[in-house]
GROMACS .gro file of C-alpha atoms in nm:
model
  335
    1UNK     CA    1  16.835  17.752  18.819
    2UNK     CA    2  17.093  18.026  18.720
    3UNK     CA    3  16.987  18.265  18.469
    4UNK     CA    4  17.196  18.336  18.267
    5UNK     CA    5  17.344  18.683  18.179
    6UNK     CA    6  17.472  18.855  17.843
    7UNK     CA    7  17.805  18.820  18.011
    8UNK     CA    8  17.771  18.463  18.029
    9UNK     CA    9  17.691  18.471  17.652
   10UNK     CA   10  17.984  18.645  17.558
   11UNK     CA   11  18.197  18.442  17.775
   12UNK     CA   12  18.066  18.099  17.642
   13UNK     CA   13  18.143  18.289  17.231
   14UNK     CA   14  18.444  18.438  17.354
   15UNK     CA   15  18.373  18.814  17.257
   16UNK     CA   16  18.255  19.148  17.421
   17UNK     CA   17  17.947  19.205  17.621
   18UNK     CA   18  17.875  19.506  17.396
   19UNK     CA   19  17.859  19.280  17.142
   20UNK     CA   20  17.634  19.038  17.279
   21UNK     CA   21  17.385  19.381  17.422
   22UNK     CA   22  17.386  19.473  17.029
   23UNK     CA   23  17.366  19.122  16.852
   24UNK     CA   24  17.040  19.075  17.094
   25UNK     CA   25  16.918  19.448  16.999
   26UNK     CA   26  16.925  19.398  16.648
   27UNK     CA   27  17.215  19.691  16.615
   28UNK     CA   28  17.423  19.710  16.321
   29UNK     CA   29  17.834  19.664  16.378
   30UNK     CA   30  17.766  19.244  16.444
   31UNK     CA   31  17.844  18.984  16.148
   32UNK     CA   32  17.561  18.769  16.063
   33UNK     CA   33  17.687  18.477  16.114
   34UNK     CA   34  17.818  18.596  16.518
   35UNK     CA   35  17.473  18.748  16.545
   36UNK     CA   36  17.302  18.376  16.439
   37UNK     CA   37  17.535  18.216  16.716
   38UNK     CA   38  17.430  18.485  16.993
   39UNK     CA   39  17.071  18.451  16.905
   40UNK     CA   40  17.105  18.070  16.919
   41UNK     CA   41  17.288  18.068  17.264
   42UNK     CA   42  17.019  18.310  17.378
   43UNK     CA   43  16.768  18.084  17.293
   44UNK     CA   44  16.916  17.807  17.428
   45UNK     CA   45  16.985  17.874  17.721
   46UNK     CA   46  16.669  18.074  17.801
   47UNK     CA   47  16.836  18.417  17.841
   48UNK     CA   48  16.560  18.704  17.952
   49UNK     CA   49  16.672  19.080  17.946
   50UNK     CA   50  16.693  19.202  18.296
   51UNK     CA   51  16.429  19.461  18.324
   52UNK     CA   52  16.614  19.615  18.632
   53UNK     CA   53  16.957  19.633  18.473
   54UNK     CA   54  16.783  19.805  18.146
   55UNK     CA   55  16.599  20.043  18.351
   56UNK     CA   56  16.933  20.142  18.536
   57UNK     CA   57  17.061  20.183  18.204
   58UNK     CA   58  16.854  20.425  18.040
   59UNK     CA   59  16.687  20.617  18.429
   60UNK     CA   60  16.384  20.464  18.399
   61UNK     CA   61  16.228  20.184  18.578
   62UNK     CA   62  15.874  20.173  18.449
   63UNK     CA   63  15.794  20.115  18.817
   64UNK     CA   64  15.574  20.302  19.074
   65UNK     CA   65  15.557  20.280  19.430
   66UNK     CA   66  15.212  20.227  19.651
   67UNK     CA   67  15.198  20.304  19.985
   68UNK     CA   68  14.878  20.174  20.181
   69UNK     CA   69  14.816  20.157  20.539
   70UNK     CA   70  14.728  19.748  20.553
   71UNK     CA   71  14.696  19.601  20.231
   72UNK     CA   72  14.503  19.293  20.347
   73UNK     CA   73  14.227  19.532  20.466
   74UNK     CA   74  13.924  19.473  20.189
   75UNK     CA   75  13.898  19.862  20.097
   76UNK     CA   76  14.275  19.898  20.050
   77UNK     CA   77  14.360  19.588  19.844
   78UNK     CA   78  14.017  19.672  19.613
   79UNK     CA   79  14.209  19.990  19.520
   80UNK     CA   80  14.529  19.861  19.509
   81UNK     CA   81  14.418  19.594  19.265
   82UNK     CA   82  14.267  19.855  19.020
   83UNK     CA   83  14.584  20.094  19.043
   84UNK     CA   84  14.814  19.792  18.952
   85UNK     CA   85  14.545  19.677  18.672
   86UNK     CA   86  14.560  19.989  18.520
   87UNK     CA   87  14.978  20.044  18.562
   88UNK     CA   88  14.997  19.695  18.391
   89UNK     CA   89  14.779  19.836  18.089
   90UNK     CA   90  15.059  20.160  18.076
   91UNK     CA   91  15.313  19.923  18.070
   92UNK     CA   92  15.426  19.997  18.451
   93UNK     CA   93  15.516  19.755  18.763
   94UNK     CA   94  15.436  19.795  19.074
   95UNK     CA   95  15.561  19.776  19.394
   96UNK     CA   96  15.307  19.764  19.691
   97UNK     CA   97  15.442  19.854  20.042
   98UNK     CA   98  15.227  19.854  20.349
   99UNK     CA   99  15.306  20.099  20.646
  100UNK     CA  100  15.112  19.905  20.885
  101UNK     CA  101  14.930  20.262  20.927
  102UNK     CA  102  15.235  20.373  21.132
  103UNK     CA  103  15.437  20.701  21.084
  104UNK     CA  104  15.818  20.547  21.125
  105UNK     CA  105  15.672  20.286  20.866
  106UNK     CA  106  15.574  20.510  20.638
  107UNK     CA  107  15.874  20.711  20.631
  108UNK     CA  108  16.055  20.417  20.533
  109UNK     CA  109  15.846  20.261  20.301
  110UNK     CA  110  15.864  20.569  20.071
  111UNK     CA  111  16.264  20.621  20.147
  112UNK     CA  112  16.263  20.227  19.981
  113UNK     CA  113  16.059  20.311  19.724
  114UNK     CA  114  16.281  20.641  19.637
  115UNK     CA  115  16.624  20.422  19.659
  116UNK     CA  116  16.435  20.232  19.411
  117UNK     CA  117  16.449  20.485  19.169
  118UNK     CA  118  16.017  20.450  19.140
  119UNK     CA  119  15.924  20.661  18.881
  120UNK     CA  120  15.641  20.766  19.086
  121UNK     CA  121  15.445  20.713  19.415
  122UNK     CA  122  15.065  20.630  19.534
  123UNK     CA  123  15.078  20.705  19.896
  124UNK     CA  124  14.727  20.678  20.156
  125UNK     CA  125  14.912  20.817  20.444
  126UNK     CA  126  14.871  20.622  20.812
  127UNK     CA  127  14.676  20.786  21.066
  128UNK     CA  128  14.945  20.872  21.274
  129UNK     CA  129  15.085  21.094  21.022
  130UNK     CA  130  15.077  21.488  21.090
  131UNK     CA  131  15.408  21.579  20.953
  132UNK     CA  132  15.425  21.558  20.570
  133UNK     CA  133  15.778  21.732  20.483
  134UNK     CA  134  15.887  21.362  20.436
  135UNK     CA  135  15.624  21.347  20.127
  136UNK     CA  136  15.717  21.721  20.032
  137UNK     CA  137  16.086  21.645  20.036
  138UNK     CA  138  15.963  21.381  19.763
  139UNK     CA  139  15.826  21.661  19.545
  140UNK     CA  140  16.117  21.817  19.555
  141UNK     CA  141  16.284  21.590  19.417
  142UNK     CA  142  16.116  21.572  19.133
  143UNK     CA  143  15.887  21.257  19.216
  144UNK     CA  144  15.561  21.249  19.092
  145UNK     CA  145  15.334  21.204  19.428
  146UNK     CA  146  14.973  21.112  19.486
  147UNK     CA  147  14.714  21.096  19.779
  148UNK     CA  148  14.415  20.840  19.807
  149UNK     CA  149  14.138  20.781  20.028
  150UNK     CA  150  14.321  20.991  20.297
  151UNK     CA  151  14.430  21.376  20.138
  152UNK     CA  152  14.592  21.613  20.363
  153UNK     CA  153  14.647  21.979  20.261
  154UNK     CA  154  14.989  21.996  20.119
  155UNK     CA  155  14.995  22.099  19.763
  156UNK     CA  156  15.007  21.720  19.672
  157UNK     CA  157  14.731  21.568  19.436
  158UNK     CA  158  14.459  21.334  19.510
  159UNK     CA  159  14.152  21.144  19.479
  160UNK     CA  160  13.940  21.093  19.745
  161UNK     CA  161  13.517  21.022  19.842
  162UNK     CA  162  13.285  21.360  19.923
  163UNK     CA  163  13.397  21.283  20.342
  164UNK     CA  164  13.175  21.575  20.454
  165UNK     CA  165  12.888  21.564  20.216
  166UNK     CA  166  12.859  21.168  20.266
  167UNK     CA  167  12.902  21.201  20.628
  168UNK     CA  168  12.630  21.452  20.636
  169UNK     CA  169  12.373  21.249  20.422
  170UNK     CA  170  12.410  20.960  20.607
  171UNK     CA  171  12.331  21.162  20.952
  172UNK     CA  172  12.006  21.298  20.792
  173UNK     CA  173  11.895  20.951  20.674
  174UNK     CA  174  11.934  20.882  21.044
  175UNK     CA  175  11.750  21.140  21.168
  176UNK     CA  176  11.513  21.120  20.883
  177UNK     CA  177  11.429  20.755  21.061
  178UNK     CA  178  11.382  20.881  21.399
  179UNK     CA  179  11.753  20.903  21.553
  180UNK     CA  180  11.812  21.184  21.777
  181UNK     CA  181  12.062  21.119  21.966
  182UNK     CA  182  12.363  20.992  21.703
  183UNK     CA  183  12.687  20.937  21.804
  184UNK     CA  184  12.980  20.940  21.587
  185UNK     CA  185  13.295  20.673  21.561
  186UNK     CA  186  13.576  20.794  21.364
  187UNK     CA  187  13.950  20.834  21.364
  188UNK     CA  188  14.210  21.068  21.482
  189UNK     CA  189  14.128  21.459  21.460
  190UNK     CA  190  14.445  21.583  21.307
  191UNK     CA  191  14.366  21.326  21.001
  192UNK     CA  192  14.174  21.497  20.709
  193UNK     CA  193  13.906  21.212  20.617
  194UNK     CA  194  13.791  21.173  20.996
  195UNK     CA  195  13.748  21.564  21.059
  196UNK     CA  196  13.571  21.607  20.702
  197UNK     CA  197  13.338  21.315  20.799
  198UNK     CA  198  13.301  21.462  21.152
  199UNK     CA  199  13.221  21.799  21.014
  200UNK     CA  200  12.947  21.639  20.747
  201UNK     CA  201  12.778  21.448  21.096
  202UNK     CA  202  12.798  21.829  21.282
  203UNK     CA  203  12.663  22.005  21.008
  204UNK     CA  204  12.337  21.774  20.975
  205UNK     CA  205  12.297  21.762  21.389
  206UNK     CA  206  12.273  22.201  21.298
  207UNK     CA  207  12.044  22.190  21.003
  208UNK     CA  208  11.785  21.983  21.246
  209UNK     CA  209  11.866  22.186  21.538
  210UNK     CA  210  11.985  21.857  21.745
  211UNK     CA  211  12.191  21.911  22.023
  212UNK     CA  212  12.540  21.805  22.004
  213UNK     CA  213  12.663  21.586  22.286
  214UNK     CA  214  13.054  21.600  22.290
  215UNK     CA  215  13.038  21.279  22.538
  216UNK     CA  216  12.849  21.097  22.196
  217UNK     CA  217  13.171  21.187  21.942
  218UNK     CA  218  13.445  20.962  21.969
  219UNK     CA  219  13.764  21.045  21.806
  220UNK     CA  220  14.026  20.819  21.860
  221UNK     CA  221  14.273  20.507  21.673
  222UNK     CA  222  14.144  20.357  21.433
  223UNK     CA  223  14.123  20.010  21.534
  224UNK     CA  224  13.915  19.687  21.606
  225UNK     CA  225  13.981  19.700  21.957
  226UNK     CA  226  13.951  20.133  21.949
  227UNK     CA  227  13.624  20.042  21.869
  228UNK     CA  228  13.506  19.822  22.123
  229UNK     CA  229  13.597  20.014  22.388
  230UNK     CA  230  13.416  20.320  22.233
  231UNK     CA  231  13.114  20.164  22.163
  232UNK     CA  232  13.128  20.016  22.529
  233UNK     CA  233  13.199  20.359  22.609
  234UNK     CA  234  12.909  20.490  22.482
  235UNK     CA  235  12.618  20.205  22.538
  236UNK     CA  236  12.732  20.308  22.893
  237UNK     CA  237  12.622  20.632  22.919
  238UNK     CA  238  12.324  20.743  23.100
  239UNK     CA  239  12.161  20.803  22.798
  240UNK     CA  240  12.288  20.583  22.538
  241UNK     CA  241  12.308  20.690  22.175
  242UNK     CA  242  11.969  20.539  21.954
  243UNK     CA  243  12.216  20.514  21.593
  244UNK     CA  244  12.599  20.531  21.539
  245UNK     CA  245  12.781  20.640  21.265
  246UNK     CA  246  13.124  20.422  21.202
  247UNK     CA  247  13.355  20.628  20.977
  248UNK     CA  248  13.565  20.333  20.906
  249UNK     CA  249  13.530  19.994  20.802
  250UNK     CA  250  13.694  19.819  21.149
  251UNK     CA  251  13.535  20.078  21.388
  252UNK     CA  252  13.182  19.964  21.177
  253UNK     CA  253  13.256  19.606  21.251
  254UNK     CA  254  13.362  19.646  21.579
  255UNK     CA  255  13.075  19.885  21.721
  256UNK     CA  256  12.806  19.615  21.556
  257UNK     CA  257  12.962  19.333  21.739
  258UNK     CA  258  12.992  19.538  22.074
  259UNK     CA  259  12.602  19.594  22.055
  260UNK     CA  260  12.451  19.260  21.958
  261UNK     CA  261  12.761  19.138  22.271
  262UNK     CA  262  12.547  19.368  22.488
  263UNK     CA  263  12.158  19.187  22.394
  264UNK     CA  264  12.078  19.509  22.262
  265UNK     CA  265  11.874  19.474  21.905
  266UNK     CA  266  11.955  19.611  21.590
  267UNK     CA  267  11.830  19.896  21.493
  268UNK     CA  268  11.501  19.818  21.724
  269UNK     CA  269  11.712  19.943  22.011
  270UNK     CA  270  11.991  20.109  21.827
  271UNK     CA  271  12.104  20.162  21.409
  272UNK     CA  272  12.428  20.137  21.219
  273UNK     CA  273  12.550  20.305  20.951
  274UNK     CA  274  12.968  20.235  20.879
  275UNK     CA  275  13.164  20.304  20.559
  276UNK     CA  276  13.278  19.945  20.476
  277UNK     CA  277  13.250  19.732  20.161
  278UNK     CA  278  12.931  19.589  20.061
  279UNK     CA  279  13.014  19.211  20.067
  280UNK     CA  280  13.090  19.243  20.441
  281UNK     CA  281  12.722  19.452  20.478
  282UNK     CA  282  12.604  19.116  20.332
  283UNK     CA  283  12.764  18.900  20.562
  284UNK     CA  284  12.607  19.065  20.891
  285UNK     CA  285  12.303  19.012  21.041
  286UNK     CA  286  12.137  19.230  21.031
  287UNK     CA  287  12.285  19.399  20.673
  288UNK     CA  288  12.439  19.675  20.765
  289UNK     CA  289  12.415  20.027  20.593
  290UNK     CA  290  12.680  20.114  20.430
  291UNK     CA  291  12.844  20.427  20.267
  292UNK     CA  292  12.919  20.255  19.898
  293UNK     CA  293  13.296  20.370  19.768
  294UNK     CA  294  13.332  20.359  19.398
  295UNK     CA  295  13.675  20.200  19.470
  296UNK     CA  296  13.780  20.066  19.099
  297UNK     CA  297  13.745  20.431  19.019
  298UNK     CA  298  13.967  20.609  19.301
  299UNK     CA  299  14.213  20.360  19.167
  300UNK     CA  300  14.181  20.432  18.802
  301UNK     CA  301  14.189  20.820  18.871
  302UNK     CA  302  14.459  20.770  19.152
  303UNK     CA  303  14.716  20.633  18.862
  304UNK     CA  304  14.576  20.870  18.593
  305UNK     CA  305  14.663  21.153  18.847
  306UNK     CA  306  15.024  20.962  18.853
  307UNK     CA  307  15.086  20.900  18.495
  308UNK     CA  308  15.002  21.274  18.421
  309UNK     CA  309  15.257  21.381  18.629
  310UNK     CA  310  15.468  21.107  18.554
  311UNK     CA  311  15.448  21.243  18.146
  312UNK     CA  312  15.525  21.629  18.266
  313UNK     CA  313  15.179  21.771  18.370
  314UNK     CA  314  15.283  21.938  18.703
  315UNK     CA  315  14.939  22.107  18.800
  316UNK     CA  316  14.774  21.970  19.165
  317UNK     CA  317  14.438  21.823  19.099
  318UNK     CA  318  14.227  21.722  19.384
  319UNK     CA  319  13.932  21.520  19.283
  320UNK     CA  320  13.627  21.372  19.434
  321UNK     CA  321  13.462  21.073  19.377
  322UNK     CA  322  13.094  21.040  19.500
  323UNK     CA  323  13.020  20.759  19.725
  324UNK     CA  324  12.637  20.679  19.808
  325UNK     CA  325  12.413  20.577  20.100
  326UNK     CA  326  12.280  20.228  20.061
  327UNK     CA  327  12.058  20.108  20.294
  328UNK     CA  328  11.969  19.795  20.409
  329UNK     CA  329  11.823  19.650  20.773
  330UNK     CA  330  12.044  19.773  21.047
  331UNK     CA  331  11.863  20.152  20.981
  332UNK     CA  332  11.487  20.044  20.955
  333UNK     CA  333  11.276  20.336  20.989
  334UNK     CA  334  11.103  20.337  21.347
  335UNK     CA  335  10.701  20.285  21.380
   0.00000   0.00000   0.00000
């Protein structure tokens, strides 16, 4: 069914389109009885204001952009869900765009979300992504940018988890169980989360004075199948890591499934720690430790962090959100 437009309005009454736009404003300069008619008609015919056409009108859209790398991935969609909860409550759309955690796609999902005339963007950047003058260009312009869960250094605000600290924790709760020789899953060097977790799982080998084996660090794609062959990679080494920590959701999944496909016993004969939602923790056998993200709140502060801008605050702020170690059986303390 057709909607139908103020122009249809005025056509059907036989007068102006500015005269319809004010009649259906309540502005003065409209006789009553014209006004009645064009309220009638309205009514009638189930006429809704275009939101697009207004926000044309008067520059502003009341619309934000969000850029994530797959939104059907649990962790992404949690946050996503929050951000567009709270944008709803500031009287804000949004538009959700998914870059596939590709460069190119990235690129263009924020040049569609500029010709858009978004108000302002949420961006988590893909992993491929090293050059950021695409997102600077943005500032530039004048358009309110933020980083989540993935925060390069570029001037640009952002929320993100304590990567290093976490990373670091979960490597002495390891240890502190009897691990010594850890190996660690995570995602491409040049991207900011994966070296900060990295450098948290480095700094803990120091403090205990554990030898770091470069052959037991694998830095790679993040992906399902990345992780398989990693994990492969590494239960064939001569000596074998005894615990693995997954920096990522997939590479978690992945590396658990590779070692139960090998008869190998978890954590009897090797323990698990990933950074993955809880419900899929629950869903393994056994549980897997997890690295808890407080993602409702990384949402809430990533569009706080917008709106700010969005209302003339043009200070960076980088915050941190805490994110906890909870254990469960896939890290049982050895005898």
């Amino acid at each position: 069914m057709k909607h139908i437009s103020q122009r249809d309005i005025a056509k059907k009454l036989g007068v102006n389109v500015s005269t319809v736009s004010r009649a259906l404003r309540g502005l003065d300069g409209v006789s009553p009885i014209l006004r009645q008619q064009i309220v009638q008609l309205a009514a009638d015919q189930g006429y809704q204001p275009n939101p697009f056409a207004i926000s044309l009108r008067y520059d502003t859209t009341h619309t934000i952009g969000v850029v994530v790398p797959d939104v059907s991935f649990n962790h992404y969609a949690h946050i996503v869900k929050r951000i567009e909860c709270e944008a709803r409550k500031n009287g804000y759309m949004c538009i959700i765009t998914d870059s596939d955690d590709k460069f190119a796609n990235e690129v263009d999902c924020l040049s569609l979300l500029q010709n858009m005339h978004v108000e302002g963007i949420i961006v988590c950047p893909s992993q491929e992504t090293t050059d950021f003058s695409h997102l600077e260009q943005l500032k530039r312009a004048n358009i309110p940018v933020v980083f989540f869960d993935r925060a390069p250094d570029v001037g640009i605000s952002s929320v993100v988890i304590n990567d290093a600290e976490s990373a670091r924790q979960v490597t002495n709760s390891l240890i502190d169980r009897g691990a010594r020789n850890i190996a660690f899953l995570g995602g491409p060097n040049g991207m900011k989360q994966s070296a900060d977790r990295k450098h948290g799982y480095l700094v803990a080998l120091r403090e205990h004075r554990i030898p770091i084996r470069k052959e037991l660090v694998k830095c790679g794609h993040i992906s399902f199948n990345a992780g398989l062959t990693d994990t492969m990679e590494l239960l064939s080494l001569p000596e074998p890591p005894d615990a693995i920590l997954a920096s990522h959701g997939l590479l978690a999944v992945s590396a658990f499934q590779t070692i139960l496909s090998k008869g190998l016993r978890i954590p009897d004969d090797i323990a698990i720690v990933g950074y993955m939602s809880d419900w899929i923790s629950e869903m393994s056998t056994p549980r897997m430790s997890f690295v808890k993200q407080n993602l409702r709140e990384i949402g809430t502060v990533a569009f706080k962090l917008l709106l700010d801008q969005m209302q003339g605050d043009d200070s960076v702020k980088n915050v941190v959100v805490n994110a906890r170690l909870e254990l469960r059986e896939s890290t049982r303390k050895k005898p």
